[in-house]
Every structure is written in C-alpha cells, then in structure tokens.
mmCIF file of C-alpha atoms in Angstrom:
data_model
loop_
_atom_site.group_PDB
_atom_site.id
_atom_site.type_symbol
_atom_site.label_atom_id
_atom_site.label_comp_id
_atom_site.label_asym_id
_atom_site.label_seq_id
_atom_site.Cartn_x
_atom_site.Cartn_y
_atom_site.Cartn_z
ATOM 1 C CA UNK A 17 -65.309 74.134 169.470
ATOM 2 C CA UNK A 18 -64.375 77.463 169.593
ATOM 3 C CA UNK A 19 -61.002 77.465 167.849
ATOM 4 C CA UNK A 20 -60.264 79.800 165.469
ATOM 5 C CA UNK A 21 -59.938 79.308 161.973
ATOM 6 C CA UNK A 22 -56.435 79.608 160.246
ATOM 7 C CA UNK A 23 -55.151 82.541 158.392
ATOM 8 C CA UNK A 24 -55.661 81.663 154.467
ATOM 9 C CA UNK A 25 -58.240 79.120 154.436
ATOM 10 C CA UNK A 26 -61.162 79.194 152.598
ATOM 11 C CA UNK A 27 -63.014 79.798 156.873
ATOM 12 C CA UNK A 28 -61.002 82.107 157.577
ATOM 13 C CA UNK A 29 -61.915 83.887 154.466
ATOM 14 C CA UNK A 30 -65.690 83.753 155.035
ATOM 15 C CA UNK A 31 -65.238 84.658 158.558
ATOM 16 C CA UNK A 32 -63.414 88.424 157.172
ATOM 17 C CA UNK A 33 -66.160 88.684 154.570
ATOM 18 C CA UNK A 34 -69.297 88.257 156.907
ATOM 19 C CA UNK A 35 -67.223 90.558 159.766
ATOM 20 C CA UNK A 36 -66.874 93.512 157.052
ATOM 21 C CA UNK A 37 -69.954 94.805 156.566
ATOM 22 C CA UNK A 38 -72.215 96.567 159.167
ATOM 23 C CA UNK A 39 -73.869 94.272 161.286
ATOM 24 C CA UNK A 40 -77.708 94.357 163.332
ATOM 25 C CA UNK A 41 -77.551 97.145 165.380
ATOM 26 C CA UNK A 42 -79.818 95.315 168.277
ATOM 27 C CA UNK A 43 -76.562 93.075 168.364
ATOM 28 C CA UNK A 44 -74.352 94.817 169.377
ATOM 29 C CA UNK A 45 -73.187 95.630 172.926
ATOM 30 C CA UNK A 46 -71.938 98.879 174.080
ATOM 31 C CA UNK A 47 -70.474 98.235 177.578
ATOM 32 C CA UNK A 48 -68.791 95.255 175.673
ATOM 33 C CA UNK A 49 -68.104 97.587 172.638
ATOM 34 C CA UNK A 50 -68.764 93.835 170.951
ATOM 35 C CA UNK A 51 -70.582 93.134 167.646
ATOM 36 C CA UNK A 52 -72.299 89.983 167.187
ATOM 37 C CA UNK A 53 -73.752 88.222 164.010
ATOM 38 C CA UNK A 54 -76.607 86.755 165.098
ATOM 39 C CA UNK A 55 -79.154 86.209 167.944
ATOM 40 C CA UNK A 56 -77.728 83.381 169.215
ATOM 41 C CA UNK A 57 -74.081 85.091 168.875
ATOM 42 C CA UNK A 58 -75.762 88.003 171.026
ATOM 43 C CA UNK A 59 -77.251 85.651 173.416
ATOM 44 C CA UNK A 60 -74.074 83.704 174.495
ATOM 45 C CA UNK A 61 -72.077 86.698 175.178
ATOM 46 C CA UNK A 62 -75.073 88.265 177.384
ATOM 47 C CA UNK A 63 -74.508 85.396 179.515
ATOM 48 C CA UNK A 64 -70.579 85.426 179.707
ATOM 49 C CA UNK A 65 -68.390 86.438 182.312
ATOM 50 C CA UNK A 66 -66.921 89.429 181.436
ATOM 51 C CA UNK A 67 -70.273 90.685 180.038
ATOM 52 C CA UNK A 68 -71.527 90.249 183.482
ATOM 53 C CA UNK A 69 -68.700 92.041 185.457
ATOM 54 C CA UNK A 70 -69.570 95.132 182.836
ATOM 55 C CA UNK A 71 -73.184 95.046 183.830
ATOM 56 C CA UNK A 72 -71.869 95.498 187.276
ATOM 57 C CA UNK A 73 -70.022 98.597 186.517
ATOM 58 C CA UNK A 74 -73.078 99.853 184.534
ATOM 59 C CA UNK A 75 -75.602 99.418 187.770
ATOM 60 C CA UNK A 76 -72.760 101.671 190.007
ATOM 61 C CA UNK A 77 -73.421 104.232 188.225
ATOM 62 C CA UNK A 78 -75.444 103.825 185.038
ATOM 63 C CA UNK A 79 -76.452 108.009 184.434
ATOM 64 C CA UNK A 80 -72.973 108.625 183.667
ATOM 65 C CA UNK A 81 -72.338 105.699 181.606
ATOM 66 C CA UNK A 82 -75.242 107.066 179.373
ATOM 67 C CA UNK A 83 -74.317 110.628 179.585
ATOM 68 C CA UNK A 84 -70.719 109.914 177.996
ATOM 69 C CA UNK A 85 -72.130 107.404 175.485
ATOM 70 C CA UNK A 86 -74.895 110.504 174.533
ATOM 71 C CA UNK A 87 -72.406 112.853 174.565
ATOM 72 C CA UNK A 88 -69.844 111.342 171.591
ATOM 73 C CA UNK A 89 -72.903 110.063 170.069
ATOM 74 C CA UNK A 90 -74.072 113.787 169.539
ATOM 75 C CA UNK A 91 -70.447 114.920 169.530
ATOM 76 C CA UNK A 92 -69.959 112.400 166.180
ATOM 77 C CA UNK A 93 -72.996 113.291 164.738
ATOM 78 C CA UNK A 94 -72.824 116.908 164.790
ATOM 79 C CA UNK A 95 -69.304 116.510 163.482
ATOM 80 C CA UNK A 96 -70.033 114.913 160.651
ATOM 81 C CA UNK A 97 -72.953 117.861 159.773
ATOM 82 C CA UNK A 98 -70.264 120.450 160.373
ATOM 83 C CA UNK A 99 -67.979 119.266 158.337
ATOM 84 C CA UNK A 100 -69.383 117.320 155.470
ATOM 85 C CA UNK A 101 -72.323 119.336 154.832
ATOM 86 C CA UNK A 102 -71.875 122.624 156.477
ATOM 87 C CA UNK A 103 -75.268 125.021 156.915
ATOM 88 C CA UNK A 104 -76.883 123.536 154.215
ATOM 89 C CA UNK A 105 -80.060 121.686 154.851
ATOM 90 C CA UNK A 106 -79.886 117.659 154.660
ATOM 91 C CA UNK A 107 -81.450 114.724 155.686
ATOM 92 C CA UNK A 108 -81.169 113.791 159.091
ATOM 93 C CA UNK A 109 -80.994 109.918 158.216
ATOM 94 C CA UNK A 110 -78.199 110.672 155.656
ATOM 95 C CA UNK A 111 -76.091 111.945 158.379
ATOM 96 C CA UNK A 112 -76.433 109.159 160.414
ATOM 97 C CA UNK A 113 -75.536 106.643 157.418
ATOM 98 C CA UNK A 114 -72.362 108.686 157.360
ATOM 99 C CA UNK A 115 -71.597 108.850 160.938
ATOM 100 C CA UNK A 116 -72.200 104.816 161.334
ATOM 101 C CA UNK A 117 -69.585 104.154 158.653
ATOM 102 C CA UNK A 118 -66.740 103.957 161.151
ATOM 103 C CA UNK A 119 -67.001 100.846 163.088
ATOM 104 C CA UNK A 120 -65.630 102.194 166.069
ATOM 105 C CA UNK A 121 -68.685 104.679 166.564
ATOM 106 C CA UNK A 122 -71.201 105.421 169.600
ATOM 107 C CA UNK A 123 -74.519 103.095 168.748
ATOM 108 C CA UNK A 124 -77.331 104.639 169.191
ATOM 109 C CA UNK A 125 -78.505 101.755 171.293
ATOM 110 C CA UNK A 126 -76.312 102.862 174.153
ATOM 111 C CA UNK A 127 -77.587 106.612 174.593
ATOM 112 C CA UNK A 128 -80.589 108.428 176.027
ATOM 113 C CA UNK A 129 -82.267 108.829 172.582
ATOM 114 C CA UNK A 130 -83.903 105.151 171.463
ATOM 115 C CA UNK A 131 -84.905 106.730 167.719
ATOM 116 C CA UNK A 132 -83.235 108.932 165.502
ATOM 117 C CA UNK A 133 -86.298 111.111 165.489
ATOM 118 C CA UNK A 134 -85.484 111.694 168.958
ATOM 119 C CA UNK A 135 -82.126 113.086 168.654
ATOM 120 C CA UNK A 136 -83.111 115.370 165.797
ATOM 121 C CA UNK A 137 -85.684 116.930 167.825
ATOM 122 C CA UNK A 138 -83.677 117.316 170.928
ATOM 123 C CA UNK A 139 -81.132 119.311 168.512
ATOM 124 C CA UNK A 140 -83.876 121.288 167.860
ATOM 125 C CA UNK A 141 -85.000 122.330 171.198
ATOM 126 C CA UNK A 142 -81.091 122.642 172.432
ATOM 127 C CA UNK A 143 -80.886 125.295 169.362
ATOM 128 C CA UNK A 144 -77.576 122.989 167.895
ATOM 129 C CA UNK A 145 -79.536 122.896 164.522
ATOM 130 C CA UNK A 146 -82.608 124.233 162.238
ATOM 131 C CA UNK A 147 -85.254 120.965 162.100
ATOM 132 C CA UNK A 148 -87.811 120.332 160.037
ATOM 133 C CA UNK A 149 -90.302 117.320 159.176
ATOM 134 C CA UNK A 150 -91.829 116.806 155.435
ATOM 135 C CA UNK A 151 -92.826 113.609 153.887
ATOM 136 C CA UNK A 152 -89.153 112.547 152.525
ATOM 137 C CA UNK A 153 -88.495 112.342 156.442
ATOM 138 C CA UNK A 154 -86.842 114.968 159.097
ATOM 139 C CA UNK A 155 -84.300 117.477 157.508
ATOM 140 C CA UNK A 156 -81.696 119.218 159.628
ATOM 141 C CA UNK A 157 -79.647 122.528 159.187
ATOM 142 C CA UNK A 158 -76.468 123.036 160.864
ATOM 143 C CA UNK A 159 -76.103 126.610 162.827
ATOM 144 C CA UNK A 160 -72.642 127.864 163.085
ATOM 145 C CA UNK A 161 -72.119 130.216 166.181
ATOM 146 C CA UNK A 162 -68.026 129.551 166.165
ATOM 147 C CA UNK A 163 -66.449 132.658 167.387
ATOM 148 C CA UNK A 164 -64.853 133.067 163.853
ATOM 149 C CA UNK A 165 -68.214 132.631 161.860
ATOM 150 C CA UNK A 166 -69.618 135.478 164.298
ATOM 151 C CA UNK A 167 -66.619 137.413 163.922
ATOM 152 C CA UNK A 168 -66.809 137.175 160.108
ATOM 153 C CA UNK A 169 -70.459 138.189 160.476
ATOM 154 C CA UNK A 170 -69.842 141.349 162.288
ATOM 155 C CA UNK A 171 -66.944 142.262 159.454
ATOM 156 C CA UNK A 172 -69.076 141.782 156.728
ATOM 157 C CA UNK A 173 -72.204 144.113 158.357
ATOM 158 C CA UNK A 174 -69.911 146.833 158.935
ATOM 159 C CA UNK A 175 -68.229 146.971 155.584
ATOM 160 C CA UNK A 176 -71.633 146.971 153.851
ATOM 161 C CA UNK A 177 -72.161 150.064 156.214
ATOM 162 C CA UNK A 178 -69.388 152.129 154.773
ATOM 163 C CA UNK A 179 -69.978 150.534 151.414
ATOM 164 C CA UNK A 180 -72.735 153.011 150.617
ATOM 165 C CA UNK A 181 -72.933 153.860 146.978
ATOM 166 C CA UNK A 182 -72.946 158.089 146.412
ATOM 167 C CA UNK A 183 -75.975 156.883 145.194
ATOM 168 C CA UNK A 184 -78.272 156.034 148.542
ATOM 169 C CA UNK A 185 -75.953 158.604 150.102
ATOM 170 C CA UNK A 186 -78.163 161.288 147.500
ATOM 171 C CA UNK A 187 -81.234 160.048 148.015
ATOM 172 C CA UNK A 188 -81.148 160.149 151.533
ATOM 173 C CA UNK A 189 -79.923 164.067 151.838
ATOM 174 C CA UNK A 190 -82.889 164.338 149.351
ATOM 175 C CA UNK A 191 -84.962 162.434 151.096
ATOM 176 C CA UNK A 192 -84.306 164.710 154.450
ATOM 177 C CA UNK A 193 -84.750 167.676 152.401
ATOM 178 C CA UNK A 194 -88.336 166.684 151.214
ATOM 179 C CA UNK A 195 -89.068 165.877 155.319
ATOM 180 C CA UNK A 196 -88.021 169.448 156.242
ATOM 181 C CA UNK A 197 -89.578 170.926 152.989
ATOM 182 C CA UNK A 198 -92.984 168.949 154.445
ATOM 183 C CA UNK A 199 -92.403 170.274 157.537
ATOM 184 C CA UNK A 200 -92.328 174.053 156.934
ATOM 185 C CA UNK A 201 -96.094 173.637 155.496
ATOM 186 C CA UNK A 202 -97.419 173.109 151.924
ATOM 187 C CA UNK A 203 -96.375 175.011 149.094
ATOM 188 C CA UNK A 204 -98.954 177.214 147.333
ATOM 189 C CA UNK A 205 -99.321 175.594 143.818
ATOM 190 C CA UNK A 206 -99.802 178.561 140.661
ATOM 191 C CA UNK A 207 -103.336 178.355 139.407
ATOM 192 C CA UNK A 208 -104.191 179.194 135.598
ATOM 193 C CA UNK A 209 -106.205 180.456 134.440
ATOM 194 C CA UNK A 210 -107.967 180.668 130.527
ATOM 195 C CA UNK A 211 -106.301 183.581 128.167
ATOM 196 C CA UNK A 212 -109.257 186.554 127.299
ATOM 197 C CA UNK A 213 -108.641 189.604 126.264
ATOM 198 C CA UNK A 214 -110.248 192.473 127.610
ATOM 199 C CA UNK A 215 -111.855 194.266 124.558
ATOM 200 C CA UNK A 216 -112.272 192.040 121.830
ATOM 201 C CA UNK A 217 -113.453 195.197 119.453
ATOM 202 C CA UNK A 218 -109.599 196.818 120.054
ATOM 203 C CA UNK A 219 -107.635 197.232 116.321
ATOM 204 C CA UNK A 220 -103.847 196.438 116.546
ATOM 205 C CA UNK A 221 -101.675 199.320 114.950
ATOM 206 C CA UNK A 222 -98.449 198.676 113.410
ATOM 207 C CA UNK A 223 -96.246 202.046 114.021
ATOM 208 C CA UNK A 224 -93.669 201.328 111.651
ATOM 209 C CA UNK A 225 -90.934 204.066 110.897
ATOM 210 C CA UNK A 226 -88.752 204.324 108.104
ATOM 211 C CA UNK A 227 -85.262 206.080 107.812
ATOM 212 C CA UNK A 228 -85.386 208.535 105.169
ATOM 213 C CA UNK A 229 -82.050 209.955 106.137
ATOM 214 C CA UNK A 230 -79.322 208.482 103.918
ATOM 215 C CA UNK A 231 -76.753 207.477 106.122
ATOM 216 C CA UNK A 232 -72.915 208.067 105.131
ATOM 217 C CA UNK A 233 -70.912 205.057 102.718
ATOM 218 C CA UNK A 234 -68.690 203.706 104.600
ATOM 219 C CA UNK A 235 -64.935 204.053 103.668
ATOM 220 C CA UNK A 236 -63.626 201.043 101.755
ATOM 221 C CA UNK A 237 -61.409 198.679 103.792
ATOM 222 C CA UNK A 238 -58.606 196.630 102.416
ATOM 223 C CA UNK A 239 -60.096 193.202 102.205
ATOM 224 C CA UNK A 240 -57.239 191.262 102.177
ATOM 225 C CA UNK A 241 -56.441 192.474 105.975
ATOM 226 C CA UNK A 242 -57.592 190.046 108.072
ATOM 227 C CA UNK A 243 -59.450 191.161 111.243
ATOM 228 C CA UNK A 244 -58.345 190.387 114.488
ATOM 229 C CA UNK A 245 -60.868 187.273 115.896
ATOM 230 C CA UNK A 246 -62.189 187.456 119.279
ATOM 231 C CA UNK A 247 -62.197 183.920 120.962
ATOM 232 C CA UNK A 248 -65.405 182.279 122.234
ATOM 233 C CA UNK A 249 -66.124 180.511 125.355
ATOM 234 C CA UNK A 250 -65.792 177.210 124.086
ATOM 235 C CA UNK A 251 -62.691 178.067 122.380
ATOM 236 C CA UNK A 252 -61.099 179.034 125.511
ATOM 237 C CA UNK A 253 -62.394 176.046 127.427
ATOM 238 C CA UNK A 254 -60.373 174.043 124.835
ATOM 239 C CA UNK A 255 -57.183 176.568 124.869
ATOM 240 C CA UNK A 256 -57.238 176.047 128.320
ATOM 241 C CA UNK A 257 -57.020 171.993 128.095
ATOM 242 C CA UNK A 258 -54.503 171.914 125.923
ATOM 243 C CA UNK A 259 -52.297 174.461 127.961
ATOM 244 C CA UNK A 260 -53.149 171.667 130.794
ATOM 245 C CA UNK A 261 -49.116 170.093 131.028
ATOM 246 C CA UNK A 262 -48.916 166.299 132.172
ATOM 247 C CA UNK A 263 -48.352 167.489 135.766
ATOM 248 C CA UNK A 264 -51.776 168.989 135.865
ATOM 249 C CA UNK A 265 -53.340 165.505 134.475
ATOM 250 C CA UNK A 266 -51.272 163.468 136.503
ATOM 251 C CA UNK A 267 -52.299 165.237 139.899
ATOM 252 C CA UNK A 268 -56.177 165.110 138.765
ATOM 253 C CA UNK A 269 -55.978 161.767 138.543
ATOM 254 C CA UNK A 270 -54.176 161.187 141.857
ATOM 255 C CA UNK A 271 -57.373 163.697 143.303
ATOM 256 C CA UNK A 272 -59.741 161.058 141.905
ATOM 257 C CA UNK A 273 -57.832 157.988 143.031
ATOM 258 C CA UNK A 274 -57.075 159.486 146.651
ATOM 259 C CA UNK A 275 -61.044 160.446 146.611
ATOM 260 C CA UNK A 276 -62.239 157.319 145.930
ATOM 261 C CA UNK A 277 -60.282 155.203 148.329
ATOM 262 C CA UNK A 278 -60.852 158.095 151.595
ATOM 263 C CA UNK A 279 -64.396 159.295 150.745
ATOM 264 C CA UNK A 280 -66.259 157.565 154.103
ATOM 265 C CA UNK A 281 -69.757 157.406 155.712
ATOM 266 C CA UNK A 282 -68.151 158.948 158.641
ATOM 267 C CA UNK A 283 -66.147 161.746 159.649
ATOM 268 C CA UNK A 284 -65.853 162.758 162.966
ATOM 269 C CA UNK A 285 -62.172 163.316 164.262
ATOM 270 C CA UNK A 286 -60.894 163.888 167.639
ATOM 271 C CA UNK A 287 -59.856 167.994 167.944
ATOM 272 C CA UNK A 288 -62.334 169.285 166.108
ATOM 273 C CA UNK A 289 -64.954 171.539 166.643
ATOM 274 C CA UNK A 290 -68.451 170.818 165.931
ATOM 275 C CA UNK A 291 -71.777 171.971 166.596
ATOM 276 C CA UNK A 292 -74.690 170.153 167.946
ATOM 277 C CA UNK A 293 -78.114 170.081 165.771
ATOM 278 C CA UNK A 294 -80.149 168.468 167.421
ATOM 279 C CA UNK A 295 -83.161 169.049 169.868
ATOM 280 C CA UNK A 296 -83.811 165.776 170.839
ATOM 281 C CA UNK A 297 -80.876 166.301 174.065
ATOM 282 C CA UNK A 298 -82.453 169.477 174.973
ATOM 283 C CA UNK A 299 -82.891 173.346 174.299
ATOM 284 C CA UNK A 300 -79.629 173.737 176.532
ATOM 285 C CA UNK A 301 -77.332 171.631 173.886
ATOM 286 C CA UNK A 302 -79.075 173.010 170.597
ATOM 287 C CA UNK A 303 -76.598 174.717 168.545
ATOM 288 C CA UNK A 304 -73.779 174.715 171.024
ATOM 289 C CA UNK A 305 -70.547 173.623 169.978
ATOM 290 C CA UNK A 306 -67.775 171.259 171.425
ATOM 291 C CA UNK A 307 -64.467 169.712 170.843
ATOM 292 C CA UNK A 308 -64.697 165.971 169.979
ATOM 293 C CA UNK A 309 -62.494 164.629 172.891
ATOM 294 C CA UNK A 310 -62.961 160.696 171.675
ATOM 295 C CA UNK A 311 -64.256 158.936 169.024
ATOM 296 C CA UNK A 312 -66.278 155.797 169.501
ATOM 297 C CA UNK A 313 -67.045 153.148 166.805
ATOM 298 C CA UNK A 314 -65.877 155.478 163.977
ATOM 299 C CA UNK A 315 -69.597 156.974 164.314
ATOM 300 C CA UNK A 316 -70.207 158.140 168.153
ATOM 301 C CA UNK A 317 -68.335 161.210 169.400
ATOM 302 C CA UNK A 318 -67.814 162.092 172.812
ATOM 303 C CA UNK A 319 -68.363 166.383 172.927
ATOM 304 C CA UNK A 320 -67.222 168.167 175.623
ATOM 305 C CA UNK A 321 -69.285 171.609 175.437
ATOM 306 C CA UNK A 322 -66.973 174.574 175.214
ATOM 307 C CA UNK A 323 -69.963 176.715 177.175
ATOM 308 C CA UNK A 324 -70.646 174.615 180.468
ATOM 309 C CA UNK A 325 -68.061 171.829 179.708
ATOM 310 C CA UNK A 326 -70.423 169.036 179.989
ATOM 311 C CA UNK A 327 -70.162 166.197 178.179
ATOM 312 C CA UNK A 328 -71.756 164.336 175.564
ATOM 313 C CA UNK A 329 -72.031 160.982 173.416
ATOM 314 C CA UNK A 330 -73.284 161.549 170.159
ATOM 315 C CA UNK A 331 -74.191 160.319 166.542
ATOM 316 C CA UNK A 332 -72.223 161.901 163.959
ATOM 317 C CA UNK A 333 -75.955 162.178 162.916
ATOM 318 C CA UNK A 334 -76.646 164.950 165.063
ATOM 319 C CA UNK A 335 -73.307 166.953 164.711
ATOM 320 C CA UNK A 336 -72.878 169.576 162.049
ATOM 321 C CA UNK A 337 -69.157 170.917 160.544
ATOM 322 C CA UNK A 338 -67.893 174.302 161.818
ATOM 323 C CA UNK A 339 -66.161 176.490 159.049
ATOM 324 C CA UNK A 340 -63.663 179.035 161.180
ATOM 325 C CA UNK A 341 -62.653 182.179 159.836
ATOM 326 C CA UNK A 342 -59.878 183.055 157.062
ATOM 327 C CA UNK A 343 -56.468 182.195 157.856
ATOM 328 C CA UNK A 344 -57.242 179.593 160.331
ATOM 329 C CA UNK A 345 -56.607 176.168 160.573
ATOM 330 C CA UNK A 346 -59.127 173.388 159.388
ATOM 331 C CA UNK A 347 -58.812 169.691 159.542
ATOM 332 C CA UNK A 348 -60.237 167.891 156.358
ATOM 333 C CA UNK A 349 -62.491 165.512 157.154
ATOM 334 C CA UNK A 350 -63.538 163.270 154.606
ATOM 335 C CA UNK A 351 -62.571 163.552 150.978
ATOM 336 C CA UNK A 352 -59.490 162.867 149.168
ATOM 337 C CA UNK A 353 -57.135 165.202 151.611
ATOM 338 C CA UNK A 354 -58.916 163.512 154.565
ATOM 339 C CA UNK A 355 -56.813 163.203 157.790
ATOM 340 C CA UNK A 356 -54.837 166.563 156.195
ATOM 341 C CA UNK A 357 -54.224 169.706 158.309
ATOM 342 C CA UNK A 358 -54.699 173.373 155.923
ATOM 343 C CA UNK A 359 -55.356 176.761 156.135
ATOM 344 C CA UNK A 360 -58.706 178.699 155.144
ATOM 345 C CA UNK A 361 -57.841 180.641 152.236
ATOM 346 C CA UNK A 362 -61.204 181.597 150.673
ATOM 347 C CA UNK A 363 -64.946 180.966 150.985
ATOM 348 C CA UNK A 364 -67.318 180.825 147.947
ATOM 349 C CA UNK A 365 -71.015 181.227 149.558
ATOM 350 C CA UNK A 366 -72.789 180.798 146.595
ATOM 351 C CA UNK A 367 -71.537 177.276 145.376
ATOM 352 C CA UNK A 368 -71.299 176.065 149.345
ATOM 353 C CA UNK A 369 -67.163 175.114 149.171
ATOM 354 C CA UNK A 370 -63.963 176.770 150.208
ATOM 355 C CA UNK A 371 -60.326 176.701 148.928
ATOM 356 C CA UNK A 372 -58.070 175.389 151.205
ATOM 357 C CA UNK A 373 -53.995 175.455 151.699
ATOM 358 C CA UNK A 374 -52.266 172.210 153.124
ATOM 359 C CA UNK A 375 -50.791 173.264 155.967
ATOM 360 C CA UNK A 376 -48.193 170.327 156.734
ATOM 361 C CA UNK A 377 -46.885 166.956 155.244
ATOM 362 C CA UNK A 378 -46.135 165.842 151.620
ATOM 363 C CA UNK A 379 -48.436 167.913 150.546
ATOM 364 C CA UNK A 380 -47.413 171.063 152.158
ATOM 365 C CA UNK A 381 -48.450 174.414 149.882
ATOM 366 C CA UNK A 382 -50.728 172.516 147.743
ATOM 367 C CA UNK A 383 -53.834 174.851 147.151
ATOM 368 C CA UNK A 384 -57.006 172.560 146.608
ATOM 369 C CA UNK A 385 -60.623 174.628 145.304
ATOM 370 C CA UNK A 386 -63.593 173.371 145.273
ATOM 371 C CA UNK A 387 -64.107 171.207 148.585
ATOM 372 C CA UNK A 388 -67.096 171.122 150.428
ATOM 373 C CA UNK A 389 -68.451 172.736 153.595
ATOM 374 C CA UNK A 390 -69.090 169.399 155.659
ATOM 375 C CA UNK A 391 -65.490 168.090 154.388
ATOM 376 C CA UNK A 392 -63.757 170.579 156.548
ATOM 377 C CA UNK A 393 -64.013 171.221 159.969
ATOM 378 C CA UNK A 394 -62.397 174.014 162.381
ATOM 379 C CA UNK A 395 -59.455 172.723 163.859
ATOM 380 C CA UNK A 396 -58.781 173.185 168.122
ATOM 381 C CA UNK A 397 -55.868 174.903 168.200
ATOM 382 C CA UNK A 398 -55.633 175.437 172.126
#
C-alpha cells in the first residue's frame, strides 16, 4: 500500500497518462497546491497531517491568504487578455481555458470570486475591461491605459492636428468669411424686371453714310520684304520659359519641396510683433499689439503689451501678423523660408503679398516675391 510504481512499467505508465490531463477542479487544494483524481483521493488528503497544519495557517489569517490567491488569479488572467488577444473583444470563458492550461496556475476555487461570471463583472466595475453579456455567454474587451499606449495616443491626436489638408484649411477661412459677411446684414438681391419698350409706335432709322471721297492708292510695297512681327502674350510667356536656365528650375523645385515640408497650422514665434483681434479679453486689449515673449504648445503665445506692458496668454486664433515698414526686418513665419530672418523690400496691396530679401544664413541675398501677408511678421529689433 502506498508504494510507488516503478519507472517503465506498464503502472507507471498509466499513472503519467491519467496525471497529464487537467483534472476536477473541486479536487484540487490550494493551500496544499495538490491535485487529486478522485473523491476519495480528495478526501484522504483533507484528513492528512500536513493538510491540517495548512488549515491552521489559513484560520491565522485567512483575508490575506485570499487576497494573494485573488490577486495572481486576476494578475494571470488579465495577462493572458493583454497579451494573447490584445483590445479586441473575446469570450470571457476562452480566456480562462487559456489561462488554466498551465498547471501551476491560481484555481479559481481558492479566490474571492466562486464563478467566472463573477470575476468578469468585477473587471467591469474596477474599469480593467469593457464587459458585455449576449446569448453565446459574457464577452470581455481589454482597455490599455499603459503609459506608452497613452503616450502614443496623445502623438497621434496632435499630428492629425497639424495634418490639415490646404483643403479644410480653405473652407474654414471661407467659412469665417461667410460668418462676418452674415454679420454685417443681408445683401440686397437685384430684382428684374420684364423688358417693354416705351413707345411701341417708334420707327427705327438706319443713318448710314457712305464715303464718296476716293481715298489715295496706296504706294506699292515690295512683297518679298518681310515685316517685322510683333510678339503676343502667349508667345512671350513661352520665350520666357525657355530663357528659364536649370538653376531657375532647380530652385523652384527646392521652393515647392521646402514649402511642403514647413507649411504649419501654426505660426507664432517668440520676438515678434503681433496684434491682438479679439474682443472677447476686452476693449482695452483690442487691436493693441505685443511682443510674443514665450510660446506655449506651438499654439498659445504669451504677449506682453507694448502700451501698458501687461501680459497675456493667447490663441494664435486671436493674434493677427504685423507687416512693418520698408527696409525693416521681418521674420517669416510659416511657408517655405519659415524660421528665416529678411528685409521688406516691396509691398503689392492689391494681390495681399510682399517681396522679401533674406537677411542672414545660406540663403543670404535671395529675393523671394510673392509671399503672403500672414507669412511674415515684424521682427523686435530692440
């Protein structure tokens, strides 16, 4: 009785067979960390020795006994969601068929939670996981607050900030203009009106007039003298794109590139000067200007006023570009010289841009046309 059967015979053999698979989980004892086969296994080790020196321990202090058992139960568990099935939504029962695999696993029968239904629903309440119950049985999601996954999340929301298309950016200055448009009152639409002439019983006279006078033959040329051609528009356009030397393509294609990459959704720099527009701060602070002392978040400025030197944190929102006079220094603010220091050369009014000179760096000398009032900004040179 009670001697164990050799290594290679046919009860040893049976012994490793019926000790492989997963056994009844109501025999099995957790203080004992001992599996049994049968009732009658489970029932002679209840009333052994050593089983009865662990229930000793257990009565001590049994609340922390079955807080540590909960705890790598859950622990287990929620491992096995993170990593096998990530935030997609599963089966709360598959889960556990996955976690119970290893033999050396937490039972269930040793924790707070007597049913599985239990433990889903207390992950639910502790906010751990996304529960719900259908007919197929309880379904769990896993939520992922790691400090990467929220740091990832924060990344992603403020590149699809500055990824705005020129696209939304256009129909959101047109959708502003239609607000202010609204604002100023409605516009008075033509009305028309049906064609009638006053008197119907008027004749029309044709006053046609004849030359009688016979006018002087002209002198013969020499037709085989070919008269001097006077270009047209279009055939200057395309003189002038063919005088256009590799340089010249090779720089407007560096323009484009270098636009493209620095054209942002934001542009305040510190150094500048700007000019509030906005009356939501107060009739004191409309239309003043300031120097951007700091720069917050790539979008919030702090403005100290250059009238009361107060100051002020503000949305770029609210701000509006300040074009100094000729011959002073700018600082281009967004667009493909952003970041560049130039000089104010010349202002065209009617198309809203200025030509600018690069005042330092690589680019030093380079004359650029065409740029925009709000890509510019007056430059603080106290």
């Amino acid at each position: 009785m009670g001697k164990k059967a050799e290594v290679g015979t046919p009860k040893y053999l049976a012994n490793k067979m019926k000790a492989k698979g997963l056994q009844k989980l109501r025999w099995y004892c957790q203080m004992c960390q001992k599996q049994c086969r049968d009732e009658n296994g489970f029932k002679c080790h209840t009333t052994s020795e050593s089983h009865q020196r662990q229930l000793l321990l257990f009565a001590d202090n049994s609340k922390r006994y079955i807080d540590d058992f909960s705890y790598e139960f859950a622990k287990g568990y929620m491992e096995i969601l993170r990593r096998q099935f990530g935030t997609k939504r599963v089966n709360a029962n598959k889960v556990y068929q996955e976690y119970i695999h290893d033999r050396d696993h937490v039972h269930m029968n040793g924790t707070r939670w007597v049913t599985l239904t239990g433990f889903v629903k207390w992950l639910g309440k502790t906010g751990q996981a996304v529960v719900d119950e259908t007919e197929k049985g309880w379904f769990i999601t896993y939520i992922d607050r790691s400090p990467e996954t929220v740091e990832r999340e924060e990344m992603k929301k403020k590149k699809q900030k500055m990824d705005k298309n020129d696209e939304e950016k256009q129909m959101e200055f047109v959708e502003k203009q239609i607000r202010l448009a609204q604002k100023q009152g409605p516009s008075v639409e033509p009305v028309y009106t049906e064609l009638v002439r006053d008197n119907e019983e008027e004749v029309l006279k044709l006053d046609i007039k004849l030359k009688t006078d016979k006018q002087a033959t002209p002198t013969p040329q020499n037709i085989f003298k070919i008269p001097p051609t006077v270009p047209t528009e279009s055939k200057k356009r395309k003189l002038d794109d063919k005088k256009k030397s590799a340089l010249d393509e090779i720089r407007e294609l560096e323009e484009s590139k270098r636009e493209k990459q620095n054209r942002k959704d934001y542009w305040i720099a510190e150094n500048i000067i700007v000019k509030v527009i906005t009356r939501n701060l107060g009739e004191e602070y409309y239309k003043q200007k300031g120097i951007v002392k700091e720069v917050k978040d790539k979008y919030v400025a702090v403005v100290k006023l250059l009238d009361s030197g107060k100051k002020l944190k503000i949305d770029q929102e609210h701000l509006e570009t300040v074009i100094p006079a000729l011959g002073k220094l700018v600082k281009v603010v967004n667009g493909a010289y952003r970041g560049e220091t130039a000089t104010l050369c010349s202002v065209d009014e009617k198309n809203f841009c200025v030509e600018i000179e690069i005042y330092s760096g690589l680019l030093k000398g380079r004359k650029v046309k065409g740029v925009q009032y709000e890509d510019i900004c007056k430059l603080n040179d106290q």
